[in-house]
PDB file of C-alpha atoms in Angstrom:
ATOM      1  CA  MET R   1     -23.522   4.112   9.506  1.00  0.00           C
ATOM      2  CA  SER R   2     -20.013   5.004  10.678  1.00  0.00           C
ATOM      3  CA  HIS R   3     -16.885   4.551   8.595  1.00  0.00           C
ATOM      4  CA  GLN R   4     -14.754   1.573   9.465  1.00  0.00           C
ATOM      5  CA  PHE R   5     -11.610   3.756   9.499  1.00  0.00           C
ATOM      6  CA  GLU R   6     -10.742   6.900  11.422  1.00  0.00           C
ATOM      7  CA  ASN R   7      -9.581   9.648   9.062  1.00  0.00           C
ATOM      8  CA  VAL R   8      -6.801  11.960  10.180  1.00  0.00           C
ATOM      9  CA  SER R   9      -5.742  15.190   8.466  1.00  0.00           C
ATOM     10  CA  SER R  10      -2.252  15.025   6.990  1.00  0.00           C
ATOM     11  CA  ALA R  11      -2.002  18.739   7.856  1.00  0.00           C
ATOM     12  CA  ASP R  12      -2.307  17.929  11.582  1.00  0.00           C
ATOM     13  CA  ALA R  13       1.376  17.773  12.600  1.00  0.00           C
ATOM     14  CA  ALA R  14       0.673  16.223  16.009  1.00  0.00           C
ATOM     15  CA  SER R  15      -1.382  13.411  14.465  1.00  0.00           C
ATOM     16  CA  VAL R  16       1.236  12.731  11.796  1.00  0.00           C
ATOM     17  CA  ASP R  17       3.957  12.630  14.473  1.00  0.00           C
ATOM     18  CA  ALA R  18       1.873  10.165  16.520  1.00  0.00           C
ATOM     19  CA  THR R  19       1.309   8.021  13.422  1.00  0.00           C
ATOM     20  CA  CYS R  20       5.028   7.998  12.685  1.00  0.00           C
ATOM     21  CA  ARG R  21       5.884   6.959  16.244  1.00  0.00           C
ATOM     22  CA  GLU R  22       3.265   4.214  16.283  1.00  0.00           C
ATOM     23  CA  TYR R  23       4.291   2.732  12.938  1.00  0.00           C
ATOM     24  CA  GLY R  24       8.063   3.205  13.086  1.00  0.00           C
ATOM     25  CA  LEU R  25       8.345   5.822  10.351  1.00  0.00           C
ATOM     26  CA  THR R  26      10.178   9.121  10.284  1.00  0.00           C
ATOM     27  CA  LYS R  27       8.252  12.267   9.390  1.00  0.00           C
ATOM     28  CA  GLU R  28      10.362  12.447   6.222  1.00  0.00           C
ATOM     29  CA  GLU R  29       9.408   8.882   5.228  1.00  0.00           C
ATOM     30  CA  PHE R  30       5.723   9.584   5.868  1.00  0.00           C
ATOM     31  CA  ASP R  31       5.843  12.813   3.846  1.00  0.00           C
ATOM     32  CA  GLU R  32       7.738  11.182   0.980  1.00  0.00           C
ATOM     33  CA  LEU R  33       5.309   8.248   0.824  1.00  0.00           C
ATOM     34  CA  HIS R  34       2.417  10.724   0.804  1.00  0.00           C
ATOM     35  CA  ARG R  35       3.956  12.905  -1.890  1.00  0.00           C
ATOM     36  CA  ARG R  36       4.876   9.943  -4.086  1.00  0.00           C
ATOM     37  CA  CYS R  37       1.560   8.078  -3.929  1.00  0.00           C
ATOM     38  CA  VAL R  38      -0.425  11.253  -4.670  1.00  0.00           C
ATOM     39  CA  ALA R  39       1.889  12.091  -7.585  1.00  0.00           C
ATOM     40  CA  ALA R  40       1.686   8.530  -8.908  1.00  0.00           C
ATOM     41  CA  LYS R  41      -2.067   8.946  -9.467  1.00  0.00           C
ATOM     42  CA  SER R  42      -1.271  11.255 -12.384  1.00  0.00           C
ATOM     43  CA  THR R  43       0.421   8.358 -14.191  1.00  0.00           C
ATOM     44  CA  ALA R  44      -2.577   6.018 -13.896  1.00  0.00           C
ATOM     45  CA  TYR R  45      -3.959   4.534 -17.109  1.00  0.00           C
ATOM     46  CA  CYS R  46      -7.644   4.175 -16.292  1.00  0.00           C
ATOM     47  CA  PRO R  47      -9.728   5.043 -19.371  1.00  0.00           C
ATOM     48  CA  TYR R  48     -12.530   2.639 -18.380  1.00  0.00           C
ATOM     49  CA  SER R  49     -13.132   3.173 -14.671  1.00  0.00           C
ATOM     50  CA  LYS R  50     -11.683   6.707 -14.432  1.00  0.00           C
ATOM     51  CA  PHE R  51     -10.621   5.611 -10.917  1.00  0.00           C
ATOM     52  CA  ARG R  52      -7.040   6.757 -10.376  1.00  0.00           C
ATOM     53  CA  VAL R  53      -4.924   5.010  -7.779  1.00  0.00           C
ATOM     54  CA  GLY R  54      -1.341   5.820  -6.852  1.00  0.00           C
ATOM     55  CA  SER R  55       0.881   3.805  -4.587  1.00  0.00           C
ATOM     56  CA  ALA R  56       4.301   4.280  -3.026  1.00  0.00           C
ATOM     57  CA  ILE R  57       6.299   1.845  -0.953  1.00  0.00           C
ATOM     58  CA  ILE R  58       9.564   2.066   0.942  1.00  0.00           C
ATOM     59  CA  SER R  59      11.851  -0.925   1.295  1.00  0.00           C
ATOM     60  CA  THR R  60      13.558  -1.797   4.559  1.00  0.00           C
ATOM     61  CA  GLU R  61      16.709  -0.401   2.877  1.00  0.00           C
ATOM     62  CA  GLY R  62      15.006   3.002   2.474  1.00  0.00           C
ATOM     63  CA  VAL R  63      14.420   2.851  -1.297  1.00  0.00           C
ATOM     64  CA  TYR R  64      11.099   4.151  -2.666  1.00  0.00           C
ATOM     65  CA  PHE R  65       9.030   2.701  -5.511  1.00  0.00           C
ATOM     66  CA  ASN R  66       5.881   4.192  -7.060  1.00  0.00           C
ATOM     67  CA  GLY R  67       3.060   2.605  -8.998  1.00  0.00           C
ATOM     68  CA  ALA R  68      -0.266   3.495 -10.582  1.00  0.00           C
ATOM     69  CA  ASN R  69      -3.152   1.377 -11.770  1.00  0.00           C
ATOM     70  CA  VAL R  70      -3.023   0.232 -15.395  1.00  0.00           C
ATOM     71  CA  GLU R  71      -6.341  -0.889 -16.901  1.00  0.00           C
ATOM     72  CA  ASN R  72      -6.966  -3.040 -19.946  1.00  0.00           C
ATOM     73  CA  ALA R  73      -9.937  -3.447 -22.292  1.00  0.00           C
ATOM     74  CA  SER R  74     -10.039  -7.035 -21.032  1.00  0.00           C
ATOM     75  CA  TYR R  75     -10.878  -5.891 -17.496  1.00  0.00           C
ATOM     76  CA  PRO R  76      -9.348  -8.724 -15.433  1.00  0.00           C
ATOM     77  CA  VAL R  77      -5.976  -8.105 -17.091  1.00  0.00           C
ATOM     78  CA  GLY R  78      -5.560  -4.682 -15.436  1.00  0.00           C
ATOM     79  CA  THR R  79      -2.988  -4.205 -12.696  1.00  0.00           C
ATOM     80  CA  CYS R  80      -3.488  -2.333  -9.443  1.00  0.00           C
ATOM     81  CA  ALA R  81      -1.147   0.448  -8.334  1.00  0.00           C
ATOM     82  CA  GLU R  82       0.138  -1.510  -5.363  1.00  0.00           C
ATOM     83  CA  ARG R  83       1.173  -4.484  -7.485  1.00  0.00           C
ATOM     84  CA  VAL R  84       2.911  -2.174  -9.971  1.00  0.00           C
ATOM     85  CA  ALA R  85       4.972  -0.629  -7.139  1.00  0.00           C
ATOM     86  CA  PHE R  86       5.770  -4.023  -5.631  1.00  0.00           C
ATOM     87  CA  GLY R  87       6.724  -5.419  -9.035  1.00  0.00           C
ATOM     88  CA  LYS R  88       9.238  -2.615  -9.484  1.00  0.00           C
ATOM     89  CA  ALA R  89      10.689  -3.193  -6.013  1.00  0.00           C
ATOM     90  CA  VAL R  90      10.964  -6.960  -6.345  1.00  0.00           C
ATOM     91  CA  THR R  91      12.535  -6.862  -9.803  1.00  0.00           C
ATOM     92  CA  GLU R  92      15.125  -4.401  -8.481  1.00  0.00           C
ATOM     93  CA  GLY R  93      16.053  -6.700  -5.592  1.00  0.00           C
ATOM     94  CA  HIS R  94      13.987  -5.181  -2.772  1.00  0.00           C
ATOM     95  CA  ARG R  95      11.851  -7.917  -1.270  1.00  0.00           C
ATOM     96  CA  ARG R  96      11.260  -6.591   2.257  1.00  0.00           C
ATOM     97  CA  ILE R  97       8.964  -3.588   2.499  1.00  0.00           C
ATOM     98  CA  LYS R  98       8.716  -1.220   5.474  1.00  0.00           C
ATOM     99  CA  ALA R  99       5.526   0.677   4.597  1.00  0.00           C
ATOM    100  CA  VAL R 100       2.878   0.992   1.870  1.00  0.00           C
ATOM    101  CA  ALA R 101       0.915   4.118   0.900  1.00  0.00           C
ATOM    102  CA  VAL R 102      -2.090   4.383  -1.407  1.00  0.00           C
ATOM    103  CA  ALA R 103      -3.903   7.493  -2.672  1.00  0.00           C
ATOM    104  CA  THR R 104      -7.271   7.774  -4.431  1.00  0.00           C
ATOM    105  CA  ASP R 105      -9.647  10.535  -5.528  1.00  0.00           C
ATOM    106  CA  ILE R 106     -12.435   9.540  -3.124  1.00  0.00           C
ATOM    107  CA  SER R 107     -13.261  10.079   0.532  1.00  0.00           C
ATOM    108  CA  PRO R 108     -13.017   8.157   2.776  1.00  0.00           C
ATOM    109  CA  PRO R 109      -9.847   6.594   1.371  1.00  0.00           C
ATOM    110  CA  ALA R 110      -9.903   3.251  -0.404  1.00  0.00           C
ATOM    111  CA  SER R 111      -7.984   0.302   0.945  1.00  0.00           C
ATOM    112  CA  PRO R 112      -6.044  -2.156  -1.212  1.00  0.00           C
ATOM    113  CA  CYS R 113      -8.218  -4.804  -2.874  1.00  0.00           C
ATOM    114  CA  GLY R 114      -8.098  -8.412  -1.717  1.00  0.00           C
ATOM    115  CA  MET R 115      -5.695  -9.490  -4.436  1.00  0.00           C
ATOM    116  CA  CYS R 116      -3.321  -6.656  -3.539  1.00  0.00           C
ATOM    117  CA  ARG R 117      -3.528  -7.474   0.157  1.00  0.00           C
ATOM    118  CA  GLN R 118      -2.392 -11.015  -0.577  1.00  0.00           C
ATOM    119  CA  PHE R 119       0.334  -9.738  -2.912  1.00  0.00           C
ATOM    120  CA  ILE R 120       1.545  -7.314  -0.223  1.00  0.00           C
ATOM    121  CA  ARG R 121       1.611 -10.199   2.257  1.00  0.00           C
ATOM    122  CA  GLU R 122       4.277 -11.978   0.193  1.00  0.00           C
ATOM    123  CA  PHE R 123       6.798  -9.205   0.848  1.00  0.00           C
ATOM    124  CA  CYS R 124       5.712  -7.616   4.130  1.00  0.00           C
ATOM    125  CA  ASP R 125       5.633  -8.500   7.758  1.00  0.00           C
ATOM    126  CA  LEU R 126       2.089  -8.479   9.152  1.00  0.00           C
ATOM    127  CA  THR R 127       2.935  -5.393  11.220  1.00  0.00           C
ATOM    128  CA  VAL R 128       3.673  -3.254   8.139  1.00  0.00           C
ATOM    129  CA  PRO R 129       1.539  -0.089   8.006  1.00  0.00           C
ATOM    130  CA  ILE R 130      -0.747   0.513   5.022  1.00  0.00           C
ATOM    131  CA  ILE R 131      -1.369   4.277   4.825  1.00  0.00           C
ATOM    132  CA  MET R 132      -4.466   5.213   2.801  1.00  0.00           C
ATOM    133  CA  PHE R 133      -4.918   8.830   1.637  1.00  0.00           C
ATOM    134  CA  ASP R 134      -8.180  10.293   0.376  1.00  0.00           C
ATOM    135  CA  LYS R 135      -8.902  13.145  -2.039  1.00  0.00           C
ATOM    136  CA  ASP R 136      -8.819  15.689   0.802  1.00  0.00           C
ATOM    137  CA  GLU R 137      -5.334  14.730   2.064  1.00  0.00           C
ATOM    138  CA  ASN R 138      -6.841  12.885   5.016  1.00  0.00           C
ATOM    139  CA  TYR R 139      -5.524   9.450   5.827  1.00  0.00           C
ATOM    140  CA  THR R 140      -6.042   6.333   7.830  1.00  0.00           C
ATOM    141  CA  VAL R 141      -3.539   3.622   8.701  1.00  0.00           C
ATOM    142  CA  LYS R 142      -4.013  -0.071   9.310  1.00  0.00           C
ATOM    143  CA  ARG R 143      -1.457  -2.791   9.795  1.00  0.00           C
ATOM    144  CA  LEU R 144      -1.466  -5.519   7.175  1.00  0.00           C
ATOM    145  CA  SER R 145      -2.698  -7.979   9.822  1.00  0.00           C
ATOM    146  CA  GLU R 146      -5.834  -5.843  10.229  1.00  0.00           C
ATOM    147  CA  LEU R 147      -6.529  -5.762   6.492  1.00  0.00           C
ATOM    148  CA  LEU R 148      -5.710  -9.437   5.949  1.00  0.00           C
ATOM    149  CA  PRO R 149      -6.563 -11.424   9.085  1.00  0.00           C
ATOM    150  CA  LEU R 150      -5.748 -15.129   9.184  1.00  0.00           C
ATOM    151  CA  SER R 151      -3.447 -14.583   6.222  1.00  0.00           C
ATOM    152  CA  PHE R 152      -1.588 -17.158   4.179  1.00  0.00           C
ATOM    153  CA  GLY R 153       2.061 -16.325   3.620  1.00  0.00           C
ATOM    154  CA  PRO R 154       5.241 -17.867   2.246  1.00  0.00           C
ATOM    155  CA  GLU R 155       6.159 -19.355   5.629  1.00  0.00           C
ATOM    156  CA  ALA R 156       3.137 -21.688   5.317  1.00  0.00           C
ATOM    157  CA  LEU R 157       4.715 -23.449   2.341  1.00  0.00           C
ATOM    158  CA  PRO R 158       7.470 -26.058   2.561  1.00  0.00           C
ATOM    159  CA  PRO R 159      10.946 -24.890   1.547  1.00  0.00           C
ATOM    160  CA  PRO R 160      11.626 -25.131  -2.214  1.00  0.00           C
ATOM    161  CA  GLY R 161      12.482 -28.683  -3.253  1.00  0.00           C
ATOM    162  CA  GLN R 162      10.875 -30.190  -0.168  1.00  0.00           C
ATOM    163  CA  HIS R 163       7.552 -31.996  -0.451  1.00  0.00           C
ATOM    164  CA  GLN R 164       5.110 -32.508   2.370  1.00  0.00           C
ATOM    165  CA  VAL R 165       3.131 -35.686   2.674  1.00  0.00           C
TER     166      VAL R 165
END
């Protein structure tokens, strides 16, 4: 059985350059997202699953936000790394995100869960790249539209104060 994602080595400069061109990122933005999401794993609070996840996002204004998963003894109450990073961004006034990066300690890399994909959708255009790094510094990239096809977003709702019949 083949993997559903193609892994690329983050050490392969030509591949990273091609990724940056395709997804509208600079090499510096890609490297900073990579560095931040890997570093964020070390702040994860995951005493139950032992599954560390780090996330980093960059707003359209060029501001970075990091997050790590935070578990709870009441399992459903835990918060994923992506939602932690987005919560920081949104509460600091950054509601349009340019790119999302996630790092885990497994290979192939893990993609954001369904709840996170929907949460990301609230603040990202469907063309936003989601960069997923594995334990070996390999990565794969998918656009949000590929991870969340036929998505439901804020534009589907009537404007605040307006009711539809």
